[in-house]
Coordinates of C-alpha atoms and ligand atoms in Angstrom, one line a residue:
M29 CA -17.7 -17.9 2.7
S30 CA -14.7 -17.4 0.4
A31 CA -12.4 -14.5 0.6
T32 CA -8.7 -14.1 0.0
S33 CA -6.5 -11.3 1.4
V34 CA -3.2 -10.2 0.0
I35 CA -0.9 -8.4 2.5
G36 CA 2.6 -6.9 2.0
L37 CA 5.0 -8.2 4.7
Q38 CA 7.7 -5.5 4.3
W39 CA 7.8 -1.7 4.0
G40 CA 5.4 -1.6 1.0
D41 CA 6.1 -1.9 -2.7
E42 CA 6.2 -5.8 -2.5
A43 CA 4.6 -6.1 -6.0
K44 CA 1.2 -6.9 -4.5
G45 CA -0.5 -5.3 -7.6
K46 CA 0.7 -8.1 -9.9
I47 CA -0.4 -10.9 -7.5
V48 CA -3.8 -9.2 -6.9
D49 CA -4.2 -8.9 -10.7
L50 CA -3.4 -12.6 -11.2
L51 CA -5.7 -13.7 -8.4
T52 CA -8.5 -11.5 -9.7
A53 CA -9.2 -14.1 -12.4
E54 CA -10.5 -16.5 -9.6
H55 CA -12.5 -13.8 -7.7
D56 CA -15.7 -11.8 -8.4
V57 CA -15.0 -8.7 -6.3
V58 CA -11.7 -6.9 -5.5
V59 CA -11.7 -4.6 -2.5
R60 CA -9.3 -1.8 -1.5
Y61 CA -9.9 -1.1 2.2
L62 CA -7.1 1.2 3.5
G63 CA -4.7 4.0 2.6
G64 CA -5.2 6.4 -0.3
N65 CA -3.2 7.7 -3.2
N66 CA 0.0 7.2 -1.2
A67 CA -0.1 3.6 -2.5
G68 CA 1.2 2.7 -5.9
H69 CA 0.4 -0.6 -7.6
T70 CA 2.0 -1.5 -10.8
V71 CA 0.3 -4.0 -13.0
V72 CA 1.4 -5.2 -16.4
A73 CA -1.6 -6.5 -18.4
D74 CA -1.7 -7.3 -22.1
G75 CA 1.8 -6.0 -22.4
E76 CA 0.9 -2.6 -21.1
T77 CA 1.9 -1.1 -17.7
Y78 CA -0.7 0.4 -15.5
K79 CA 0.1 2.4 -12.3
L80 CA -2.8 2.3 -10.0
S81 CA -3.1 4.2 -6.8
L82 CA -6.7 4.3 -5.6
L83 CA -8.4 2.0 -8.0
P84 CA -8.4 -1.7 -7.1
A85 CA -6.5 -3.9 -9.6
G86 CA -9.8 -5.5 -10.4
I87 CA -10.5 -2.4 -12.6
L88 CA -8.5 -4.1 -15.4
H89 CA -11.0 -7.0 -15.5
P90 CA -14.4 -5.9 -16.8
R91 CA -16.2 -9.0 -15.3
V92 CA -15.1 -8.1 -11.8
V93 CA -16.6 -5.5 -9.4
S94 CA -14.0 -3.1 -7.8
V95 CA -14.8 -1.7 -4.4
I96 CA -13.2 1.2 -2.7
A97 CA -14.3 0.5 0.9
A98 CA -14.9 2.6 4.0
G99 CA -11.3 2.5 5.3
V100 CA -9.8 4.2 2.3
V101 CA -9.1 8.0 2.3
I102 CA -10.0 9.5 -1.1
N103 CA -8.6 12.4 -2.9
P104 CA -11.4 12.8 -5.5
K105 CA -9.3 14.6 -8.0
A106 CA -6.7 11.9 -7.9
L107 CA -9.3 9.3 -8.2
L108 CA -11.0 10.9 -11.2
D109 CA -7.6 11.4 -13.0
E110 CA -6.9 7.7 -12.5
M111 CA -10.4 6.8 -13.8
D112 CA -10.0 9.0 -16.8
E113 CA -6.7 7.3 -17.7
I114 CA -8.1 3.8 -17.4
A115 CA -11.2 4.9 -19.4
Q116 CA -8.9 6.3 -22.2
R117 CA -6.8 3.2 -22.3
R118 CA -9.4 0.4 -21.7
G119 CA -12.8 2.0 -22.3
P120 CA -15.3 3.5 -20.0
I121 CA -15.6 2.5 -16.4
G122 CA -19.1 1.2 -15.9
E123 CA -21.3 0.3 -12.9
N124 CA -18.7 -2.2 -11.6
L125 CA -16.8 0.5 -9.6
L126 CA -18.3 1.0 -6.2
I127 CA -17.1 3.7 -3.8
S128 CA -18.0 3.7 -0.1
D129 CA -20.2 6.6 1.1
R130 CA -18.3 6.1 4.4
A131 CA -14.9 6.8 3.0
H132 CA -13.2 10.0 4.2
L133 CA -12.2 12.8 1.8
I134 CA -8.8 14.5 1.3
F135 CA -8.9 18.3 0.7
P136 CA -6.1 20.6 -0.3
Y137 CA -5.8 21.8 3.3
H138 CA -4.8 18.3 4.3
M139 CA -1.8 18.5 1.9
R140 CA -0.8 22.0 3.2
E141 CA -1.0 20.9 6.8
E142 CA 1.1 17.8 6.1
S143 CA 3.8 19.8 4.4
V144 CA 4.0 22.3 7.3
L145 CA 4.1 19.4 9.8
E146 CA 6.7 17.4 7.9
N147 CA 9.0 20.4 7.4
H148 CA 8.7 21.1 11.1
R149 CA 10.2 17.7 12.0
K150 CA 13.3 18.4 9.8
D151 CA 15.9 15.8 10.7
D152 CA 13.5 13.0 11.8
A153 CA 11.0 13.6 9.0
I154 CA 8.8 10.6 8.3
G155 CA 9.3 11.2 4.6
T156 CA 5.5 11.0 3.8
T157 CA 4.3 11.0 0.3
M158 CA 2.8 14.4 1.0
R159 CA -0.6 13.4 -0.2
G160 CA -2.4 14.5 2.9
I161 CA -3.1 10.9 3.9
G162 CA -2.0 11.3 7.6
T163 CA -3.8 14.6 8.1
C164 CA -7.0 13.2 6.6
Y165 CA -6.9 10.1 8.9
R166 CA -6.1 12.4 11.8
D167 CA -9.3 14.4 11.0
K168 CA -11.2 11.1 10.8
A169 CA -10.2 10.2 14.3
G170 CA -10.8 13.7 15.5
R171 CA -14.2 13.8 13.8
T172 CA -14.7 17.6 14.1
H173 CA -13.0 18.3 10.8
A174 CA -13.9 15.1 8.9
I175 CA -15.9 15.1 5.7
R176 CA -17.0 11.8 4.1
M177 CA -18.1 10.8 0.6
G178 CA -21.7 10.5 1.8
D179 CA -21.5 14.2 2.9
L180 CA -20.0 15.3 -0.4
I181 CA -22.9 13.9 -2.5
R182 CA -25.5 15.7 -0.5
P183 CA -25.1 19.4 -1.5
D184 CA -26.7 20.9 1.6
C185 CA -24.9 18.7 4.0
F186 CA -21.6 19.3 2.2
R187 CA -22.1 23.1 2.3
R188 CA -22.8 22.9 6.1
R189 CA -19.8 20.7 6.8
L190 CA -17.3 22.6 4.6
T191 CA -18.4 25.9 6.1
D192 CA -17.6 24.7 9.6
V193 CA -14.4 22.9 8.7
L194 CA -12.9 25.5 6.3
E195 CA -13.2 28.4 8.8
Q196 CA -11.1 26.5 11.3
K197 CA -8.6 25.1 8.7
N198 CA -7.9 28.6 7.4
A199 CA -7.4 29.8 11.0
I200 CA -5.0 26.9 11.8
L201 CA -3.0 27.3 8.6
T202 CA -2.8 31.1 9.0
A203 CA -1.3 30.5 12.4
L204 CA 1.1 27.8 11.2
E205 CA 2.4 29.2 8.0
P206 CA 3.6 32.8 7.5
G207 CA 2.0 34.3 4.4
F208 CA -0.7 31.6 4.0
Q209 CA -3.5 32.6 1.7
P210 CA -6.8 31.3 3.1
F211 CA -8.8 28.9 0.9
D212 CA -11.8 30.5 -0.7
F213 CA -15.0 28.7 0.4
E214 CA -17.0 29.1 -2.9
T215 CA -14.1 28.0 -5.1
L216 CA -13.4 24.9 -3.0
F217 CA -17.1 24.1 -2.7
D218 CA -17.6 24.3 -6.5
E219 CA -14.5 22.3 -7.2
Y220 CA -15.6 19.5 -4.9
R221 CA -19.2 19.5 -6.0
G222 CA -17.9 19.1 -9.6
Y223 CA -16.1 15.9 -8.4
A224 CA -19.2 14.8 -6.7
E225 CA -21.3 15.0 -9.8
K226 CA -18.8 12.8 -11.7
L227 CA -18.4 10.2 -8.8
E228 CA -22.0 10.1 -7.5
R229 CA -23.1 7.2 -9.6
H230 CA -20.4 5.0 -8.1
V231 CA -21.0 6.0 -4.5
T232 CA -23.0 3.5 -2.4
D233 CA -23.0 1.7 0.9
T234 CA -20.3 -0.8 0.0
T235 CA -20.5 -2.6 3.3
A236 CA -24.1 -3.6 2.6
Y237 CA -23.0 -4.6 -1.0
L238 CA -20.1 -6.8 0.4
H239 CA -22.5 -8.5 2.8
R240 CA -24.9 -9.3 0.0
A241 CA -22.0 -10.5 -2.2
L242 CA -20.8 -12.9 0.5
D243 CA -24.4 -14.2 1.1
G244 CA -24.6 -14.7 -2.7
G245 CA -21.5 -16.9 -2.7
K246 CA -19.3 -14.3 -4.5
R247 CA -15.5 -14.7 -4.0
L248 CA -13.9 -11.6 -2.6
L249 CA -10.3 -10.5 -2.9
F250 CA -8.9 -8.0 -0.5
E251 CA -6.0 -5.9 -1.9
G252 CA -3.7 -4.7 0.9
A253 CA -1.8 -1.4 0.4
Q254 CA 1.5 -0.3 1.8
G255 CA 3.2 -3.0 3.9
S256 CA 2.9 -4.5 7.4
L257 CA 6.0 -2.7 8.7
L258 CA 4.4 0.6 7.9
D259 CA 1.4 -0.3 10.1
I260 CA 0.6 2.6 12.5
D261 CA 0.2 0.2 15.6
H262 CA 2.6 -2.6 14.7
G263 CA 5.1 -1.0 12.4
T264 CA 8.3 1.0 12.9
F265 CA 6.5 4.0 14.6
P266 CA 6.7 6.9 13.9
F267 CA 8.2 6.0 10.5
V268 CA 4.9 4.4 9.4
T269 CA 1.8 5.3 7.4
S270 CA -1.3 6.6 9.2
S271 CA -3.5 3.4 9.0
N272 CA -3.2 -0.3 9.8
S273 CA -1.4 -1.7 6.8
S274 CA -0.9 -5.2 8.2
G275 CA -3.6 -7.8 7.9
C276 CA -5.1 -6.7 11.2
V277 CA -7.7 -4.4 9.7
V278 CA -9.1 -6.1 6.6
H279 CA -12.5 -6.4 8.4
S280 CA -12.6 -2.9 9.9
G281 CA -11.6 -1.2 6.7
S282 CA -14.1 -3.2 4.6
G283 CA -16.9 -4.1 7.0
V284 CA -16.5 -7.8 6.1
P285 CA -16.2 -10.1 9.2
E286 CA -12.8 -11.6 9.9
R287 CA -14.1 -15.2 9.7
A288 CA -14.9 -14.6 6.0
I289 CA -11.2 -14.5 5.1
E290 CA -10.2 -18.1 4.3
R291 CA -6.8 -17.4 2.8
M292 CA -4.2 -14.8 3.8
I293 CA -1.3 -14.5 1.3
G294 CA 1.8 -12.6 2.4
V295 CA 3.8 -10.9 -0.3
V296 CA 7.6 -10.3 0.0
K297 CA 10.2 -9.2 -2.3
A298 CA 13.2 -11.5 -2.6
Y299 CA 15.1 -8.6 -1.0
T300 CA 14.0 -5.6 1.0
T301 CA 13.2 -2.0 0.1
R302 CA 12.0 1.1 2.0
V303 CA 11.0 4.6 1.0
G304 CA 11.1 7.5 3.4
G305 CA 12.8 7.7 6.8
G306 CA 13.3 5.2 9.6
P307 CA 15.7 2.4 10.5
F308 CA 16.4 -0.4 8.0
P309 CA 18.9 -3.0 9.4
T310 CA 19.8 -4.8 6.2
E311 CA 20.1 -1.6 4.1
L312 CA 23.0 -1.8 1.5
D313 CA 24.6 1.5 1.0
D314 CA 27.1 0.1 -1.5
E315 CA 27.3 -1.1 -5.1
I316 CA 25.1 -4.2 -4.4
G317 CA 22.3 -1.9 -3.1
Q318 CA 22.7 0.2 -6.2
H319 CA 22.7 -2.9 -8.4
I320 CA 19.4 -4.0 -6.8
R321 CA 17.9 -0.5 -7.3
D322 CA 18.9 -0.4 -11.0
V323 CA 17.9 -4.0 -11.9
G324 CA 14.7 -3.9 -9.8
R325 CA 13.9 -0.3 -11.0
E326 CA 13.4 0.6 -7.4
Y327 CA 12.0 4.1 -7.7
G328 CA 8.7 5.1 -6.1
T329 CA 5.6 4.6 -8.2
V330 CA 3.9 7.6 -6.5
T331 CA 6.8 10.0 -5.8
G332 CA 9.6 8.7 -8.0
R333 CA 12.0 8.7 -5.0
P334 CA 14.8 6.2 -5.2
R335 CA 14.0 3.3 -2.8
R336 CA 16.5 2.2 -0.2
C337 CA 17.5 -1.4 -0.9
G338 CA 18.9 -4.2 1.2
W339 CA 19.1 -7.9 1.8
F340 CA 16.0 -9.9 2.7
D341 CA 15.2 -9.5 6.4
A342 CA 13.6 -12.7 7.7
V343 CA 13.3 -11.2 11.3
A344 CA 11.1 -8.4 10.0
A345 CA 9.2 -10.5 7.4
G346 CA 8.7 -13.3 10.0
Y347 CA 7.2 -10.8 12.4
A348 CA 4.9 -9.4 9.8
A349 CA 3.8 -12.9 8.7
R350 CA 2.9 -13.7 12.3
L351 CA 1.0 -10.4 12.7
S352 CA -1.3 -11.2 9.8
G353 CA -1.3 -15.0 10.3
V354 CA -0.4 -15.6 6.7
D355 CA -1.0 -19.1 5.2
C356 CA 1.6 -18.8 2.5
L357 CA 4.1 -16.5 0.8
T358 CA 4.5 -15.0 -2.6
V359 CA 8.1 -14.1 -3.4
A360 CA 8.3 -11.3 -5.9
L361 CA 11.2 -9.9 -8.0
L362 CA 13.3 -13.0 -7.6
D363 CA 14.9 -12.4 -11.0
V364 CA 16.5 -9.2 -9.7
L365 CA 19.0 -11.2 -7.6
S366 CA 20.2 -13.2 -10.6
G367 CA 23.9 -12.7 -11.4
L368 CA 25.1 -12.0 -7.8
D369 CA 27.9 -14.3 -6.5
E370 CA 26.6 -14.3 -3.0
I371 CA 23.2 -13.6 -1.5
K372 CA 22.6 -12.9 2.2
I373 CA 19.5 -13.3 4.3
C374 CA 19.2 -11.7 7.8
E375 CA 18.3 -14.5 10.2
A376 CA 18.6 -12.7 13.5
Y377 CA 19.6 -9.3 15.0
E378 CA 22.3 -8.5 17.5
I379 CA 21.3 -5.7 19.7
D380 CA 23.8 -4.5 22.3
G381 CA 25.6 -7.9 22.0
E382 CA 22.4 -9.9 22.5
R383 CA 21.2 -12.1 19.6
T384 CA 17.4 -12.1 19.0
T385 CA 14.9 -13.1 16.4
D386 CA 12.2 -10.8 17.9
F387 CA 11.4 -7.6 15.9
P388 CA 12.0 -4.6 18.3
S389 CA 9.0 -2.6 19.2
H390 CA 10.9 0.7 19.6
V391 CA 12.7 2.3 16.6
D392 CA 15.7 3.2 18.7
D393 CA 16.4 -0.5 19.4
L394 CA 15.8 -1.3 15.7
A395 CA 18.3 1.4 14.8
R396 CA 21.0 -0.4 16.9
A397 CA 20.2 -3.8 15.5
Q398 CA 23.1 -5.4 13.6
P399 CA 21.9 -8.0 11.1
V400 CA 23.2 -11.5 11.5
Y401 CA 23.4 -12.9 8.0
R402 CA 23.3 -16.4 6.5
S403 CA 25.3 -16.4 3.3
L404 CA 24.1 -18.4 0.3
S405 CA 25.5 -19.0 -3.2
G406 CA 24.0 -16.9 -5.9
W407 CA 23.0 -18.1 -9.4
K408 CA 24.0 -16.8 -12.8
A409 CA 21.2 -18.2 -15.0
D410 CA 18.4 -16.1 -16.4
I411 CA 15.3 -17.2 -14.5
T412 CA 12.8 -14.9 -16.2
T413 CA 11.5 -17.7 -18.5
A414 CA 11.3 -20.4 -15.8
D415 CA 7.8 -21.7 -15.5
S416 CA 8.1 -24.3 -12.7
M417 CA 10.1 -24.7 -9.5
A418 CA 12.0 -27.5 -11.2
D419 CA 13.2 -25.0 -13.9
L420 CA 14.9 -22.9 -11.3
P421 CA 18.7 -23.4 -10.6
A422 CA 19.4 -25.4 -7.4
E423 CA 20.9 -22.3 -5.7
T424 CA 17.6 -20.4 -6.3
R425 CA 15.6 -23.2 -4.8
T426 CA 17.9 -23.3 -1.8
Y427 CA 17.4 -19.5 -1.4
L428 CA 13.6 -19.9 -1.5
D429 CA 13.7 -22.8 0.9
T430 CA 15.9 -20.9 3.4
L431 CA 13.7 -17.8 3.2
S432 CA 10.6 -19.9 3.7
A433 CA 12.0 -21.7 6.7
L434 CA 13.2 -18.5 8.4
V435 CA 9.9 -16.7 7.8
G436 CA 8.0 -19.8 8.9
S437 CA 5.6 -20.0 5.9
P438 CA 5.5 -22.0 2.7
V439 CA 6.3 -20.3 -0.6
E440 CA 3.4 -20.9 -3.0
I441 CA 3.9 -18.3 -5.7
V442 CA 7.1 -16.9 -7.2
S443 CA 7.3 -14.0 -9.5
V444 CA 10.3 -13.9 -12.0
G445 CA 9.3 -10.9 -14.1
P446 CA 6.6 -8.2 -14.4
D447 CA 4.3 -10.0 -16.9
R448 CA 1.4 -12.1 -15.7
R449 CA 3.0 -15.1 -17.5
Q450 CA 6.3 -14.8 -15.5
T451 CA 4.8 -16.4 -12.4
I452 CA 5.5 -19.8 -10.9
F453 CA 2.9 -21.6 -8.8
A454 CA 4.6 -24.1 -6.4
Ligands
IMP8 P1 2.3 8.5 4.1 O1 1.6 7.2 4.0 O2 2.3 9.4 2.9 O3 2.0 9.3 5.4 O4 3.9 8.2 4.3 C1 4.4 7.6 5.5 C2 5.5 6.6 5.2 O5 4.9 5.5 4.5 C3 6.6 7.1 4.3 O6 7.8 6.5 4.6 C4 6.2 6.7 2.9 O7 7.3 6.6 2.0 C5 5.6 5.3 3.2 N1 4.6 4.8 2.3 C6 3.3 5.2 2.2 N2 2.7 4.5 1.2 C7 3.6 3.7 0.7 C8 3.6 2.7 -0.3 O8 2.5 2.4 -1.0 N3 4.7 2.0 -0.6 C9 5.9 2.2 0.2 N4 5.9 3.2 1.1 C10 4.8 3.9 1.4

C-alpha cells in the first residue's frame, strides 16, 4: 500500500496546492476528500497560474486520475465552470476525472440559508465563504434534506428528492427572510438536470475505484483542503469550517483505510494567516503584518478578502502536527520573510499569567492567550533562487531549525517562490 496525505497545519491557505502539484509526479491518483468550493488552491504550472477550488491538482497532469471523493460537497455549477476553464486552457478533460456518486450536492437554497444565518450572528459571524458549504454538510448530517450526486443522475429519483426537499426549503426560507421569493421547482430541476447531463460520465463509485487502485499497486495522493485549525471538531470552534479539515478524516472522506496512508506531510507557511473571524494570537495589526500581506499577496483565492497575517505560531502548528501525526513538514512562502530585521516565532502562550504550550480547546481561552515570542535575526538576501538548504543564509537555516524543533517535526520541503522549480528538498 502506498499513499501520501498532504494536510494544512494552520488556518488554511498554506500553499498546499503547489506541494500537491509537485508530488503528483510521483503518484497515479490524486484525491480530494473534503470541503467544497470554499477551498482555493493556487498552482503555477508551465509559467501559468491556475486557481483550483473543487478539482484536484492532479487535473493539470493528464497521466494522473483525479478523484473527487465521497466527503466533498459539490456545487455542480462551480465544478463545471472550473472544468470549462481547465478545458479551454489545457484541452478537454477526459475519463481521468472521477466524481463520487456519494458526494452531497449544494443548491442555491444552501447559499441563501447560509447568508441569513451568518447575518443573524452579526458581531460574532464566522466569516464563512458564503458558498453554502456549512448548510450542505448540515443537511448531510440531518439526512432529510440531503441530495447526493447519485440521486442527481437518476432523473426519477432526483425529481422525487427535490420535490420533498424544495417544499420544506421554501417554507423555511419564507419564514426566515422577509420578502423571500420561493424557488421554482421546474426551473431548479431543469437547471440541475442540465448539470447532471454534463457531469454524468465522470460520476462513479469512487470508493470501489480507490480500493481497486490500491490493490493494483497504484500510488494515491490525498489533497487536504482548508487547514487543521479550521477542523470542526479539533479547530477553533465555532470559527471553523463545517468538516474535519485535519488529517483525522482522510479515510472517512475517501473510503480508503487509514493504514493505507504511509506518509503524512504537514504544510505550514513560514508565518501565519487567517481569513474570517476568530482569535489569532500572533496577529500583526501593524506595518509588518501589512508588509507580509503585500509581499505574500495574502488575499483570499475564493473571496478576495485580505487575509489576517501574523508571526509563525508553533503552539498552534505543533498541536495540528500532533493531531494528524505528521511525518514531516513543508514550509511554504519562506521568501516572503526576506528583508525583515527581526523575525519572531511564538513558542508558548501566557493565559491569565500561566505559561503553556497546549493549544486551548475553548476560543475564549485562545482569545486571552498572549504569545510568548522567541526572537531571531532576519536575512536580507534574496532566497528565491536558492536550490539547496546550503544555499540559504545561516539566519534562514536557523529559522527553519527553530520552527522544526518547536513544532516537533523535521522540515523536508521548503518553498521559496510560486514556481515548481522554486522548491528545496532537504
Ligand atoms: P466556510 O468553510 O465557508 O463555512 O467558512 C468557515 C471559515 O473557514 C471561514 O473563516 C472561512 O474563511 C474559512 N475557510 C474555509 N475554507 C477556507 C480555505 O480554503 N482557506 C482558508 N480559510 C477557509
